[in-house]
Amino acid sequence: MEDQLGKALASRLNKQQMEKMLYLNEYFQLGPLLNLARERPLLISGLVETYWRTRAEPVLDYVPGLWMRIDLFRRLQDNIKRHELSFVPSMTVFALFMVAPIDVLRSRLDNLERNAQEKNTAEVQEFIEQCRNTVAVIQEFVSAQARQVGGSGEDNSHLLHSMNLCKKRDRRKCSISRMENPEAVPIFPNTIHSPNLLSMIDTFWGTETAARLSPLIRDPVFLKSPQNMLSLNRQLSWWYQSGRIAFKPLRKTNTNSLVIQFHWLKKSKLEPAQLFTDDMDIWEVMETDEANGDYDDHYGGYEDSDDDYRNGCRDEGYYDDQYDGGYDGDEMKSQPDMYRDKNYVQLRHWGQGVEGQGVEGQEVEGEKDLEENDLE
């Protein structure tokens, strides 16, 4: 039996995998694996199938605890069926399950199960409404209106002053590519006013995170300050604000720099409000969605500290018809006049080379590094 299983397994593996299997056999580790496969014959084929699927979609490597997240989402679906809840999760909820802190997701599901079993209808309904509201929050957050920079009169003058301070803080160089003459780009849209945003953060990232971000999100002065801006060259600025790229903060260095992860975002074929019905397969959805690029990285940043948020490395995953014209998910389009930028070709090569890798930005400076009279 073990011989037959071994041959069946070998027929599904490539050369590199075969070498690893022979290594396991040499050190007497293959036998227990084959015994397990005999008891659960679908296990090996499932693992191999999953392997090829994850290789086909490299971004899945960037999702920490992928299997746990899938199990948690299935647990949500099971609870909906078991307790006959009038709710079908959207693709937005699915995307949030792929990036929100696992301990918070687990805690929310524990509460849902307990409240459903104890017939605490109000608590169950509150969770369902919070999940439903995520679609509206995402759509507002990524709308063209939310990304609009500028105003009128004194308000516009203050914003322009903050943008100038941002570029001065960053030595008038792009924080990512270090090219000169950058644009000041808002990290968090300064015109967003969603009452459900903090509720969504509380639900999926926890009360502590919501409490930490609340003073920033509710503060119009902060939203239009240099703290809520980063310097990007014109091309990166356009890619960033139109949802073509995303930056995820990873860690701070001893030199006061911030290491970020750079992502090209493919255009999603799924819509935020599209429902995740029972007949859908999770793996097929993840492949169709092409990495959920419009949402995942964006909210992955919330797990990091508010210092990282202030330092300008939250990503902005946008999805809007304004930017969809002629956009091919396999080719990064450019702003029409961007080819005139100095070192543009090198910039594209740079972007392709750092996909998914840690990139160290220039030193991050705080308010104390600016002249006092500049902040008046």
XYZ file of C-alpha atoms in Angstrom:
376
model
C 0.000 0.000 0.000
C 2.759 2.423 0.921
C 4.443 1.592 -2.397
C 1.317 2.507 -4.335
C 0.812 5.681 -2.353
C 4.434 6.629 -2.909
C 4.103 6.170 -6.669
C 0.839 8.122 -6.745
C 2.448 10.919 -4.790
C 5.546 10.924 -6.986
C 3.425 11.272 -10.121
C 2.060 14.586 -8.809
C 5.416 16.146 -7.969
C 7.987 18.049 -10.000
C 11.738 17.403 -9.842
C 12.380 19.702 -6.896
C 9.490 18.221 -4.930
C 10.702 14.716 -5.747
C 14.107 15.559 -4.295
C 12.456 16.774 -1.117
C 10.372 13.593 -0.921
C 13.489 11.427 -1.309
C 15.109 13.475 1.445
C 12.164 12.689 3.726
C 12.423 9.019 2.838
C 16.159 8.954 3.546
C 15.564 10.270 7.053
C 12.588 7.950 7.722
C 10.013 10.750 7.653
C 8.107 9.673 4.558
C 6.508 6.571 6.113
C 4.357 8.456 8.655
C 3.277 10.828 5.893
C 2.162 7.916 3.702
C 0.337 6.329 6.628
C -1.536 9.580 7.122
C -2.349 9.687 3.415
C -3.727 6.130 3.634
C -6.048 7.115 6.471
C -7.069 10.364 4.751
C -6.561 9.767 1.005
C -7.767 13.233 0.012
C -5.177 14.944 2.163
C -2.182 14.642 -0.160
C -4.067 15.527 -3.325
C -5.542 18.534 -1.544
C -2.153 19.706 -0.361
C -0.623 19.344 -3.811
C -3.546 21.160 -5.426
C -3.241 23.952 -2.880
C 0.493 24.156 -3.533
C -0.007 24.796 -7.237
C -2.738 27.321 -6.591
C -0.622 29.313 -4.176
C 2.302 29.235 -6.612
C 0.022 30.614 -9.313
C -0.957 33.543 -7.095
C 2.252 34.727 -5.369
C 0.472 37.403 -3.350
C -0.945 34.661 -1.156
C 2.546 34.406 0.311
C 2.033 37.879 1.745
C -1.109 36.876 3.681
C 0.017 35.756 7.145
C -1.887 32.820 8.608
C -3.688 32.117 5.339
C -5.095 28.735 6.382
C -6.345 30.097 9.702
C -8.033 32.980 7.896
C -9.767 30.626 5.492
C -10.940 28.471 8.409
C -12.260 31.551 10.213
C -14.212 32.677 7.155
C -15.664 29.185 6.776
C -16.558 29.338 10.452
C -18.489 32.551 9.762
C -20.329 30.825 6.923
C -21.107 27.820 9.141
C -22.543 30.057 11.862
C -24.735 31.839 9.338
C -26.138 28.490 8.173
C -26.427 26.883 11.596
C -28.265 29.793 13.188
C -30.162 30.693 9.999
C -28.949 34.276 10.016
C -30.302 36.529 7.272
C -26.891 37.584 6.052
C -24.604 36.785 3.125
C -21.047 38.163 3.491
C -19.769 40.423 0.742
C -16.421 40.266 -1.015
C -15.394 43.198 1.164
C -15.963 41.113 4.300
C -14.010 38.243 2.734
C -11.108 40.588 1.925
C -11.129 41.922 5.492
C -10.922 38.361 6.832
C -7.750 37.939 4.776
C -5.970 40.886 6.407
C -7.475 41.695 9.816
C -5.696 40.450 12.983
C -6.523 36.789 13.501
C -7.048 37.114 17.252
C -9.663 39.834 16.709
C -11.473 37.774 14.069
C -11.490 34.751 16.347
C -12.819 36.828 19.244
C -15.614 38.305 17.119
C -16.656 34.847 15.931
C -16.613 33.523 19.510
C -18.965 36.342 20.485
C -21.186 35.701 17.470
C -21.510 32.005 18.307
C -22.247 32.684 21.965
C -24.798 35.396 21.244
C -26.499 33.273 18.583
C -26.739 30.287 20.932
C -28.054 32.454 23.774
C -30.557 34.155 21.452
C -29.032 37.590 22.030
C -30.645 38.945 18.887
C -29.532 42.553 19.346
C -25.836 41.626 19.630
C -26.026 39.272 16.641
C -27.766 41.904 14.544
C -25.189 44.519 15.543
C -22.352 42.339 14.223
C -24.240 41.648 10.995
C -24.910 45.351 10.429
C -21.250 46.160 11.040
C -20.306 43.615 8.368
C -22.871 45.021 5.948
C -21.650 48.569 6.488
C -18.110 47.679 5.420
C -19.084 47.946 1.747
C -20.270 51.531 2.147
C -17.154 52.407 4.148
C -14.812 51.009 1.512
C -16.681 52.661 -1.343
C -16.584 56.031 0.393
C -12.958 55.638 1.396
C -11.785 54.963 -2.141
C -14.070 57.413 -3.906
C -12.702 60.219 -6.049
C -14.264 62.736 -3.663
C -12.345 61.299 -0.709
C -9.092 61.579 -2.653
C -9.747 65.153 -3.695
C -6.959 67.465 -2.556
C -7.611 71.137 -2.210
C -10.293 73.542 -1.114
C -10.966 77.225 -1.150
C -9.797 80.317 0.663
C -8.032 79.953 3.990
C -8.579 76.191 4.110
C -6.800 75.702 0.793
C -3.963 77.989 1.873
C -3.439 75.925 5.032
C -3.414 72.688 3.024
C -0.881 74.028 0.533
C 1.297 75.181 3.432
C 1.159 71.677 4.935
C 2.084 70.124 1.596
C 5.102 72.403 1.376
C 6.152 71.450 4.921
C 5.803 67.774 4.016
C 8.185 68.164 1.075
C 10.561 70.219 3.193
C 10.558 67.543 5.878
C 11.449 64.924 3.271
C 14.243 67.127 1.860
C 12.189 67.592 -1.312
C 12.852 64.027 -2.384
C 10.507 61.124 -2.937
C 10.373 59.060 0.258
C 10.442 55.839 -1.764
C 12.566 56.373 -4.886
C 14.435 59.468 -3.585
C 13.833 61.276 -6.869
C 13.681 65.067 -6.604
C 10.717 67.467 -6.907
C 8.064 65.184 -5.384
C 4.387 65.781 -4.732
C 2.855 65.753 -1.243
C 0.249 62.990 -1.137
C -2.316 62.485 1.658
C -2.028 59.110 3.349
C -5.515 59.163 4.767
C -8.096 61.036 2.617
C -8.627 64.415 4.232
C -12.228 64.787 3.075
C -13.649 61.509 4.370
C -16.407 61.716 6.978
C -17.752 58.202 7.452
C -19.523 57.468 10.757
C -19.077 53.759 10.098
C -15.314 53.786 9.525
C -14.289 53.577 13.175
C -16.994 50.991 13.766
C -15.473 48.834 11.030
C -11.987 49.241 12.468
C -13.326 48.318 15.903
C -15.011 45.196 14.516
C -12.092 43.879 12.487
C -9.016 45.399 14.158
C -10.174 45.647 17.735
C -11.294 48.303 20.176
C -7.738 49.256 21.124
C -6.768 50.021 17.529
C -9.967 51.976 16.940
C -9.355 54.018 20.085
C -5.784 54.756 18.976
C -6.788 55.872 15.479
C -9.960 57.691 16.481
C -8.265 60.971 17.519
C -6.458 61.064 14.160
C -9.408 60.173 11.953
C -11.713 62.620 13.721
C -9.199 65.471 13.681
C -9.523 67.634 10.526
C -6.357 69.500 11.504
C -4.333 66.282 11.542
C -5.828 65.081 8.249
C -4.569 68.249 6.550
C -1.223 68.331 8.334
C 2.229 67.184 7.115
C 1.908 64.185 9.444
C -0.780 62.809 7.153
C 1.297 63.235 4.000
C 4.247 61.626 2.287
C 6.422 62.783 -0.590
C 6.219 60.784 -3.817
C 7.531 61.571 -7.268
C 4.825 62.356 -9.811
C 4.624 58.854 -11.244
C 4.477 57.074 -7.895
C 1.983 59.684 -6.711
C -0.340 58.927 -9.612
C 0.046 55.167 -9.264
C -0.520 55.454 -5.511
C -3.623 57.627 -5.688
C -5.182 55.647 -8.533
C -4.731 52.333 -6.740
C -1.985 50.888 -8.939
C 0.487 50.432 -6.089
C 0.428 49.973 -2.328
C 2.959 50.263 0.486
C 2.733 48.156 3.619
C 4.855 49.124 6.650
C 6.943 46.232 7.970
C 9.351 47.532 10.603
C 11.453 50.446 11.751
C 15.233 50.296 11.578
C 17.885 51.471 14.005
C 18.618 54.377 11.650
C 15.124 55.841 12.059
C 14.050 54.588 8.641
C 10.973 52.550 7.855
C 11.059 49.329 5.818
C 7.963 48.939 3.674
C 6.641 46.288 1.316
C 5.900 47.447 -2.225
C 3.028 45.943 -4.228
C 1.672 46.362 -7.721
C -2.111 46.091 -7.442
C -3.945 44.291 -10.195
C -7.445 45.399 -11.056
C -9.930 43.226 -9.202
C -12.574 41.419 -11.206
C -14.821 41.341 -8.155
C -16.972 44.160 -6.815
C -17.000 45.293 -3.152
C -20.745 44.660 -2.834
C -20.667 41.296 -4.625
C -21.940 38.543 -2.329
C -19.888 35.502 -1.362
C -22.540 32.847 -1.913
C -22.479 29.241 -0.699
C -21.718 27.843 -4.145
C -18.425 29.752 -4.362
C -15.079 28.098 -3.674
C -12.685 30.175 -1.568
C -9.617 29.331 -3.640
C -11.383 30.114 -6.904
C -12.516 33.464 -5.513
C -8.979 34.357 -4.455
C -7.664 33.499 -7.909
C -10.435 35.403 -9.687
C -9.910 38.412 -7.470
C -6.245 38.528 -8.438
C -4.977 39.097 -4.929
C -7.829 41.322 -3.715
C -5.407 44.100 -4.477
C -7.946 46.857 -4.111
C -8.484 46.202 -0.426
C -6.171 43.791 1.285
C -2.999 45.744 1.600
C -4.855 48.834 2.511
C -6.253 47.493 5.736
C -3.288 45.319 6.503
C -1.588 48.495 7.615
C -3.962 49.048 10.507
C -2.248 46.322 12.471
C 0.851 48.479 12.726
C 1.338 51.282 15.187
C -0.054 54.764 14.789
C 3.559 55.929 14.472
C 3.779 54.048 11.188
C 0.492 55.635 10.180
C 1.850 59.100 10.950
C 5.077 58.387 9.118
C 3.357 58.045 5.807
C 3.482 54.419 4.889
C -0.134 53.336 4.891
C -1.158 52.251 1.449
C -4.179 53.582 -0.400
C -5.872 50.822 -2.429
C -8.283 52.681 -4.674
C -10.998 51.432 -6.962
C -12.909 53.986 -9.010
C -14.288 54.209 -12.524
C -12.306 57.387 -12.981
C -9.135 55.312 -13.165
C -10.434 52.248 -14.973
C -10.210 53.412 -18.577
C -7.829 51.188 -20.495
C -6.387 49.661 -17.353
C -5.030 46.203 -17.990
C -4.313 44.211 -14.850
C -1.188 42.748 -16.437
C 0.328 46.084 -17.412
C 0.857 49.118 -15.228
C -0.369 52.173 -17.115
C 1.148 55.601 -16.636
C -0.113 59.120 -16.348
C 0.062 60.555 -19.910
C 2.903 62.999 -19.282
C 4.894 60.820 -16.920
C 7.284 59.619 -19.608
C 8.881 63.049 -19.400
C 9.993 62.453 -15.831
C 13.692 62.019 -15.333
C 14.691 58.376 -14.820
C 11.161 57.172 -15.572
C 12.355 53.951 -17.226
C 14.619 53.213 -14.273
C 11.674 53.857 -11.969
C 9.561 51.219 -13.688
C 12.408 48.709 -13.539
C 12.853 49.565 -9.873
C 9.165 49.027 -9.176
C 9.136 45.650 -10.903
C 12.254 44.577 -9.041
C 10.955 45.349 -5.559
C 7.519 43.766 -5.962
C 6.658 42.175 -2.627
C 10.091 42.942 -1.193
C 11.111 45.057 1.764
C 12.219 48.524 0.664
C 13.949 50.901 3.036
C 12.695 54.449 2.757
C 14.582 57.563 3.713
C 14.783 58.683 7.310
C 11.462 59.477 8.902
C 11.325 62.814 10.633
C 8.794 64.187 13.065
C 7.523 67.637 13.866
C 10.518 68.352 16.056
C 12.714 68.290 12.967
C 10.832 71.187 11.378
C 11.418 74.784 12.285
C 9.054 75.974 14.986
C 7.830 78.962 12.975
C 6.920 76.622 10.109
C 4.360 74.920 12.304
C 2.600 78.020 13.524
